[in-house]
Short mmCIF file of C-alpha atoms and ligand atoms in Angstrom, two decimals:
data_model
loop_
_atom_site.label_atom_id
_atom_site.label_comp_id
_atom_site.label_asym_id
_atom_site.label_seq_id
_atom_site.Cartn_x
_atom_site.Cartn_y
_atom_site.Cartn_z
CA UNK A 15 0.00 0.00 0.00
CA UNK A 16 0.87 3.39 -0.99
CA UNK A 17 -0.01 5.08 2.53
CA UNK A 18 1.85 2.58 3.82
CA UNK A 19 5.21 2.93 2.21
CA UNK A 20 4.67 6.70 2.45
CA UNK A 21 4.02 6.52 6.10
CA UNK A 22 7.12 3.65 7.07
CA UNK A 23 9.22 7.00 7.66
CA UNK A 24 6.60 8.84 10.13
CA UNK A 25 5.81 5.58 11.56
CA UNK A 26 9.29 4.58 12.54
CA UNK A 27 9.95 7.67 13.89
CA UNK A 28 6.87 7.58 15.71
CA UNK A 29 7.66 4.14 16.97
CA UNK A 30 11.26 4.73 18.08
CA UNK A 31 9.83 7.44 20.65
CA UNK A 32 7.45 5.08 21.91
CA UNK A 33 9.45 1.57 21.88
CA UNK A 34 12.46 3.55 23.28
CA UNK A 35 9.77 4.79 26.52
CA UNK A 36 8.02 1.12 26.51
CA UNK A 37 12.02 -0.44 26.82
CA UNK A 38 12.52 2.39 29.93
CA UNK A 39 9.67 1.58 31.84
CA UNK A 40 9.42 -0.58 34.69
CA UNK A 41 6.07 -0.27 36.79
CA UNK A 42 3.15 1.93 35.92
CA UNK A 43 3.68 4.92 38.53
CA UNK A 44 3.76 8.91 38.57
CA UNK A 45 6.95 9.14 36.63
CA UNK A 46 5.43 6.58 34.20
CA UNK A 47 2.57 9.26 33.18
CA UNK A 48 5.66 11.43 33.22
CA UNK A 49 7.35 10.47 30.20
CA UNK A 50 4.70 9.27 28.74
CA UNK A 51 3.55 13.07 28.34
CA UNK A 52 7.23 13.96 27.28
CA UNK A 53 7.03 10.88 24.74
CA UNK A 54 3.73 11.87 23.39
CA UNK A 55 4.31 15.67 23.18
CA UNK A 56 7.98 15.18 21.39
CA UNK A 57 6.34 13.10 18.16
CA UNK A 58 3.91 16.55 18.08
CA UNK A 59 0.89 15.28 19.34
CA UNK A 60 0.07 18.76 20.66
CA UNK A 61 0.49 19.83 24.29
CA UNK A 62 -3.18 19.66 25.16
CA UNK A 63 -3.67 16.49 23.01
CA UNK A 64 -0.92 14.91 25.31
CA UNK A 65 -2.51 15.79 28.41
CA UNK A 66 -5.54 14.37 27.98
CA UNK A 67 -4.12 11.30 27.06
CA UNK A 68 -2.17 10.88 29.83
CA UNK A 69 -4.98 11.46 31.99
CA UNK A 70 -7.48 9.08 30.36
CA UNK A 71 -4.87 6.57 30.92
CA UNK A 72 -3.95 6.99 34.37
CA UNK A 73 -7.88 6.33 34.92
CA UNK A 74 -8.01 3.48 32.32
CA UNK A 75 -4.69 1.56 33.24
CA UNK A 76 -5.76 1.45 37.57
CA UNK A 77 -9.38 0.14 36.37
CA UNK A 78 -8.19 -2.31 33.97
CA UNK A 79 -4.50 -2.90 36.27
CA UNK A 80 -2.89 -3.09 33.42
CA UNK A 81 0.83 -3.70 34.05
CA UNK A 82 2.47 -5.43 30.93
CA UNK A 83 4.05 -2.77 28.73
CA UNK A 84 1.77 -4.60 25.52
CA UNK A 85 -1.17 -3.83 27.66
CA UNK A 86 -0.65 -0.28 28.09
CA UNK A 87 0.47 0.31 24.51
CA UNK A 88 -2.59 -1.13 23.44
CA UNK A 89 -4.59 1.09 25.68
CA UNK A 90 -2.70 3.66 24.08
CA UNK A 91 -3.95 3.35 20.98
CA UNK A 92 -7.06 2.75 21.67
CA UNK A 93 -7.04 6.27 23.31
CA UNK A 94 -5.67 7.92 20.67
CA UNK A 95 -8.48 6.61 17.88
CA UNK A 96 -11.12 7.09 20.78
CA UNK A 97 -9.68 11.07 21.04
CA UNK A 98 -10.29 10.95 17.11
CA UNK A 99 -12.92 10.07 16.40
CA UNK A 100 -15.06 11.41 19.42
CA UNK A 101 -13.06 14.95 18.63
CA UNK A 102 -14.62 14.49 14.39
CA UNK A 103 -18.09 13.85 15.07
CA UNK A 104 -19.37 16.89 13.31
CA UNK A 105 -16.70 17.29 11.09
CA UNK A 106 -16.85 15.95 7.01
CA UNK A 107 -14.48 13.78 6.84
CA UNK A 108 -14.61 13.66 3.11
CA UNK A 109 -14.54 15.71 0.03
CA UNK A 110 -17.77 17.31 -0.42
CA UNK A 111 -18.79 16.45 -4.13
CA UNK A 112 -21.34 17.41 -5.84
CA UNK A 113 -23.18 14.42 -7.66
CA UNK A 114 -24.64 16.81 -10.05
CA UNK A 115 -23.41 20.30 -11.43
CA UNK A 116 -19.70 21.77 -11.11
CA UNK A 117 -17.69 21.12 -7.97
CA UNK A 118 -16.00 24.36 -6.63
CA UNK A 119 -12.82 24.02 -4.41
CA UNK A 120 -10.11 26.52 -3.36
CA UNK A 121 -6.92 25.88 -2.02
CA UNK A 122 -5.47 28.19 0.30
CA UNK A 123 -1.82 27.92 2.47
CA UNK A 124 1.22 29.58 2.32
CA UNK A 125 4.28 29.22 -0.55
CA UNK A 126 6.27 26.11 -0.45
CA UNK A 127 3.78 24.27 1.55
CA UNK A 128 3.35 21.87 -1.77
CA UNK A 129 -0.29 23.65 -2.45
CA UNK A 130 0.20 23.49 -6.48
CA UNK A 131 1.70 20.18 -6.37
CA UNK A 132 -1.35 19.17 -4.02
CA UNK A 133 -3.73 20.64 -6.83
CA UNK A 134 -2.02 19.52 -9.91
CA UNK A 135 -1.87 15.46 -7.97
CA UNK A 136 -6.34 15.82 -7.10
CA UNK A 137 -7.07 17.21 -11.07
CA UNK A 138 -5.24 14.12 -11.91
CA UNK A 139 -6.80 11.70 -9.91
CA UNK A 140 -10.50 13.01 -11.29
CA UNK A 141 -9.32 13.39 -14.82
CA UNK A 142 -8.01 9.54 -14.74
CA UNK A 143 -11.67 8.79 -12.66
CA UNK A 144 -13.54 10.14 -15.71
CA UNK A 145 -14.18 13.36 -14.50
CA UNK A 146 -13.60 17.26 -16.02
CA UNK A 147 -11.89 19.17 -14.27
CA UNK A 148 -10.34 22.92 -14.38
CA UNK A 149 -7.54 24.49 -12.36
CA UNK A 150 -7.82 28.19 -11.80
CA UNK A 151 -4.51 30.12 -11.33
CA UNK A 152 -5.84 32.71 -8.76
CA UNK A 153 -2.26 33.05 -7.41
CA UNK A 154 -1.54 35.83 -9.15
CA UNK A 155 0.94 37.38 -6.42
CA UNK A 156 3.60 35.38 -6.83
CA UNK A 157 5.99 35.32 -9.80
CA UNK A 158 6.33 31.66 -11.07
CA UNK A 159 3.06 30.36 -9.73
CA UNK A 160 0.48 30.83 -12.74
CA UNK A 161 3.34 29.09 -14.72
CA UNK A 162 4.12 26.54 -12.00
CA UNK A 163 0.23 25.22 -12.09
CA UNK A 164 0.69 25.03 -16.24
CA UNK A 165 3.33 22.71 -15.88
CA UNK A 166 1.00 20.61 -13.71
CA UNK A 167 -1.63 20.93 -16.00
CA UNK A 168 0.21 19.68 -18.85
CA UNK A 169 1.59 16.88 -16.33
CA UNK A 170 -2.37 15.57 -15.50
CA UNK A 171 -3.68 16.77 -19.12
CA UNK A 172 -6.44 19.16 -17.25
CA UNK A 173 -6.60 22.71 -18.56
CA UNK A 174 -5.26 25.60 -16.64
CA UNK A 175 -7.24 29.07 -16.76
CA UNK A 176 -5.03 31.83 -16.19
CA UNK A 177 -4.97 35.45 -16.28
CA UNK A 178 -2.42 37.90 -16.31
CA UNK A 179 0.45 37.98 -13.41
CA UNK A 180 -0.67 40.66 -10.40
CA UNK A 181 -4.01 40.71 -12.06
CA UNK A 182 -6.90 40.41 -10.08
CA UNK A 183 -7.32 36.76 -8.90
CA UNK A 184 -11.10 37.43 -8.46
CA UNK A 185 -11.56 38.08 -12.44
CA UNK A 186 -9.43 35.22 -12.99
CA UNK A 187 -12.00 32.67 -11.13
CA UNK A 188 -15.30 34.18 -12.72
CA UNK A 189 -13.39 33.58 -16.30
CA UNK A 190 -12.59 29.43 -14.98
CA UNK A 191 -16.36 29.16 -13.80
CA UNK A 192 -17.38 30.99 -17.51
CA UNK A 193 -15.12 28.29 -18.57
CA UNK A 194 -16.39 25.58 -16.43
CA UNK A 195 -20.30 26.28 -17.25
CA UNK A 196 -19.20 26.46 -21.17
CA UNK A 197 -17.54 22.72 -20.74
CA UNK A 198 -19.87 21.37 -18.17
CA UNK A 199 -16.83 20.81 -15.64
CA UNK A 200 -17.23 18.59 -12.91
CA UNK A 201 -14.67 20.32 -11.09
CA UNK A 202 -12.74 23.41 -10.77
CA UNK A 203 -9.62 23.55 -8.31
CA UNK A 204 -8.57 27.16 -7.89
CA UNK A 205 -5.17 28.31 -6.71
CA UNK A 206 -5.04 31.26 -4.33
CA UNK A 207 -2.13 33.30 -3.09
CA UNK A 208 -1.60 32.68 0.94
CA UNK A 209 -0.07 35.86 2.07
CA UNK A 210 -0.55 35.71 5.78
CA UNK A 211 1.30 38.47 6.29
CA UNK A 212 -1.46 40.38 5.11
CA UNK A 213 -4.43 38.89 6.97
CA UNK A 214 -6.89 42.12 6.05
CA UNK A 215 -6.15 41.63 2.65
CA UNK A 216 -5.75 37.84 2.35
CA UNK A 217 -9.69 38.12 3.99
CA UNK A 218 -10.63 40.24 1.52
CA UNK A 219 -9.49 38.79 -1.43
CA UNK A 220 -10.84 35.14 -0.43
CA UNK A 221 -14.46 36.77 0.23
CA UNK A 222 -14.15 38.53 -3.04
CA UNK A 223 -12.94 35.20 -4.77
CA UNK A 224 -16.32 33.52 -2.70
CA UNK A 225 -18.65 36.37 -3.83
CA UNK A 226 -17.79 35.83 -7.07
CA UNK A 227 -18.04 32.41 -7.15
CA UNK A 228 -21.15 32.29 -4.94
CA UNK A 229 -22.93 34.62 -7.46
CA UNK A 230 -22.86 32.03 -10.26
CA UNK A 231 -23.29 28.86 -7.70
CA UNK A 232 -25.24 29.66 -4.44
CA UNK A 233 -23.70 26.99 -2.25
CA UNK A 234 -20.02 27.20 -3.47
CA UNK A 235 -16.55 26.98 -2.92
CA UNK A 236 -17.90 23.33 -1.52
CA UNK A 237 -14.24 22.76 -0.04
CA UNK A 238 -11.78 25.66 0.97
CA UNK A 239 -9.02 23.26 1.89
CA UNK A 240 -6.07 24.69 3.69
CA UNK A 241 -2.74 22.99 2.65
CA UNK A 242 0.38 22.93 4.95
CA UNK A 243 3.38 21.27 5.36
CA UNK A 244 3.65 18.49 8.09
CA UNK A 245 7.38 18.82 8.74
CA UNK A 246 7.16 22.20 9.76
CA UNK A 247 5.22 20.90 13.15
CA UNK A 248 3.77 23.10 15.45
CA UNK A 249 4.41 26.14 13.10
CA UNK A 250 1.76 24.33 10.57
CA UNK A 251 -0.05 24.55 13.85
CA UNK A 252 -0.12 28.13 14.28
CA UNK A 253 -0.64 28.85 10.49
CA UNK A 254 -3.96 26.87 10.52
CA UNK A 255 -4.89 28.71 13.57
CA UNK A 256 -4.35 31.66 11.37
CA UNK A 257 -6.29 30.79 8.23
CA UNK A 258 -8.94 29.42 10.02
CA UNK A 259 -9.68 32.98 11.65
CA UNK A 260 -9.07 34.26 8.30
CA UNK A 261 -11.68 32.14 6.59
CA UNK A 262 -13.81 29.12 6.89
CA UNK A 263 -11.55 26.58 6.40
CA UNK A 264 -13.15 23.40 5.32
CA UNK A 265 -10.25 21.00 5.55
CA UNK A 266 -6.53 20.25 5.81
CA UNK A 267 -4.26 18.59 3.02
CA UNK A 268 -1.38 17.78 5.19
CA UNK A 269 1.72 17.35 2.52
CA UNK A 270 4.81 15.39 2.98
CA UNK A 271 3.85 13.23 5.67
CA UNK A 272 6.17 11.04 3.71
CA UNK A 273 9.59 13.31 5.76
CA UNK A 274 8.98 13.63 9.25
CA UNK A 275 8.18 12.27 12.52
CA UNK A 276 5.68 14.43 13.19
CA UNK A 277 2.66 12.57 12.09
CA UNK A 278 1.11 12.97 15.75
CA UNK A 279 0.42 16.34 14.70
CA UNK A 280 -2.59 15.17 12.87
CA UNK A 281 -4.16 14.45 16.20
CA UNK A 282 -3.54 17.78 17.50
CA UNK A 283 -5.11 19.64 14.68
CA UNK A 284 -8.20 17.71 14.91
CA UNK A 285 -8.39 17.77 18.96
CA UNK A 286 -7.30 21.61 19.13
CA UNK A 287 -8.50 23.01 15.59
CA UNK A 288 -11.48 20.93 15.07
CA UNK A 289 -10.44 21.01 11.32
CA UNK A 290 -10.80 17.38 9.67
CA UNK A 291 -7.43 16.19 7.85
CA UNK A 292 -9.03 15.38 4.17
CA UNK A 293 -5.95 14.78 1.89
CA UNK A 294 -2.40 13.86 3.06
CA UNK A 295 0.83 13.95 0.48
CA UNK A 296 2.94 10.96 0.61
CA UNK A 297 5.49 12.29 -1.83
CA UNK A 298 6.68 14.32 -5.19
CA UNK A 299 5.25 11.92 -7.80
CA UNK A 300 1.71 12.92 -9.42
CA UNK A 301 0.43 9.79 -7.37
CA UNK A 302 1.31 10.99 -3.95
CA UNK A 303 -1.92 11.94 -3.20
CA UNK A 304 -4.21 10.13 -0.73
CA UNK A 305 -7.53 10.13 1.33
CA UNK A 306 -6.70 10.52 5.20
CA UNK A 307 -7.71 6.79 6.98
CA UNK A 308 -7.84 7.84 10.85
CA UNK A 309 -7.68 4.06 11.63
CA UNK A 310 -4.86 2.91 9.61
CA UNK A 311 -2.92 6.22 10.39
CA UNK A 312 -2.88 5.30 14.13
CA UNK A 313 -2.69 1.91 14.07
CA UNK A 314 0.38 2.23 11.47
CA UNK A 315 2.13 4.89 13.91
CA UNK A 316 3.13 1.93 16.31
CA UNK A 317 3.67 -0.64 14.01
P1 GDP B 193 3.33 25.81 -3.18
O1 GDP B 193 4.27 27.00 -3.15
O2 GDP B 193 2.54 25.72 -1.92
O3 GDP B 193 2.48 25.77 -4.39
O4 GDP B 193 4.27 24.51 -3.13
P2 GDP B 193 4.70 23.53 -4.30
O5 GDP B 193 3.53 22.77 -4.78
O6 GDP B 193 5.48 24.26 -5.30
O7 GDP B 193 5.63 22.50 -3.51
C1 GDP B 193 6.83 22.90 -2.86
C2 GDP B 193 7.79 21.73 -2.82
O8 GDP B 193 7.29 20.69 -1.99
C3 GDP B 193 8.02 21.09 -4.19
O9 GDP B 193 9.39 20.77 -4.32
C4 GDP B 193 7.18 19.82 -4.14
O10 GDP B 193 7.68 18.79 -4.97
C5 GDP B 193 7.28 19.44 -2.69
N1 GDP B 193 6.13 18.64 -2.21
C6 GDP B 193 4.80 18.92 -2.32
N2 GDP B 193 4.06 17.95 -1.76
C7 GDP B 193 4.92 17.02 -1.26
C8 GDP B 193 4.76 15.76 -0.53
O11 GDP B 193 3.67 15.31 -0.20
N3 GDP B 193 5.92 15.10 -0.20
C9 GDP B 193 7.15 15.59 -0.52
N4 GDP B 193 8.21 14.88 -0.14
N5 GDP B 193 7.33 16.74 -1.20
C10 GDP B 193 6.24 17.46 -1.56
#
């Protein structure tokens, strides 16, 4: 499995924090809970996240007197997919797509967080499903990008509409849904420009984008996924705590989960965030593109 291979990297890391704790530990005490916080809170599972886990346990491992270090890993995970799921109850787990009609999503994140590549890997995975799709190149900030999501396009053979560099992204996304209505799209990915910096601005051109959209499809964008970068940790923490007070963030792609450790980080963005992890990148290739599987992502962390 592709998740799998992608995931032997995150997972080992993962794994050596926790099989180097299980080999330390002796008796369940105090100092026990201890380093189990430490353990948990070094492969990124969020301060909070770690916490509560710890807690849970302390009540779970005196009712069940668990004392073998097997049984307390297992109660381990168990907590973890209980935390989860019970955290995702109202969330959408999946890509909201319209059985009928155009599907509208826009990607938003900051550069170098693997958002075109993320883009360019979905129209691909549609266009080989049967589908038509459109990209939008509403990054029209940054020098390079409008090009950048052409390449891609050529890569998954999905047409790119594009405007003019440092035009206005909002005229570029009522030419792609023009476009889309003309074709009868299925779908329309649109490329944005994440300037946090600017958080007034960044608002205002996403609402602008919306409005436009919304005028031509009532209920659209149906996704506004925010893409970041899992090896940057806590700092893709703090940027979707940004975004998601900048707009109404829909979802998380989580990219190259295939080059870090800190895969426990998915955990804290759903426990802290309440922001469902849709897509995760497992690599460069056109391919590396998967649906997020809660269950086999913990279970594979301590495998
Ligand atoms: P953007 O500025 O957000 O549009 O980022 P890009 O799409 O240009 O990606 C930045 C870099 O990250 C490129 O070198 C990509 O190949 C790389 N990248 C994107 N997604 C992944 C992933 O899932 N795994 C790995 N290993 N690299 C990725």
């Amino acid at each position: 499995e592709k998740m799998d291979k992608g995931l032997a990297k995150t997972r080992k890391s993962f794994s050596d924090i926790m099989n180097e704790f299980m080999a330390n530990f002796r008796t369940v005490d105090e100092e026990f809970f201890e380093n189990l916080e430490e353990a948990l809170i070094t492969a990124d599972v969020g301060f909070e996240t770690a916490l509560r886990i710890s807690d849970e346990l302390r009540q779970e491992v005196k009712l069940k007197k668990a004392k073998k270090p097997e049984e307390v890993q297992q109660a381990i995970i168990q907590k973890l997919v209980e935390i989860y799921e019970a955290q995702g109850m109202e969330e959408n787990n999946e890509l909201n797509l319209q059985e009928e009609g155009l599907t509208v999503m826009l990607f938003v994140g900051v550069n170098g967080v693997g958002k075109t590549t993320s883009i360019g890997k979905l129209a691909n995975q549609y266009r080989e499903e049967g589908k038509k799709v459109l990209m939008a190149a509403a990054d029209t900030f940054r020098a390079g990008a409008i090009d950048q999501l052409v390449v891609w396009g050529e890569r998954a053979g999905v047409e790119v509409v594009r405007g003019k560099a440092g035009g206005d992204p909002a005229a570029v996304v009522y030419d792609a849904i023009e476009r889309a209505k003309e074709e009868k799209a299925d779908i329309l990915l649109v490329d944005t420009a994440g300037r946090l910096q600017n958080k007034v601005n960044l608002m205002k051109e996403l609402e602008k984008i919306k409005r436009v959209i919304q005028r031509e499809i009532p209920e659209a964008p149906h996704e506004v996924l925010l893409v970041v970068d899992a090896t940057t940790g806590q700092n893709a923490m703090v940027q979707a705590k940004q975004f998601k007070e900048t707009t109404d963030v829909t979802g998380l792609v989580l990219t190259k989960l295939d080059g870090t450790a800190k895969g426990g980080m998915v955990l804290a963005i759903r426990n802290e965030l309440h922001l469902p992890v849709k897509l995760v990148g497992l690599g460069e290739g056109i391919d590396d593109l998967q649906a997020f599987d809660p269950n086999e992502f913990i279970y594979g962390l301590f495998k």
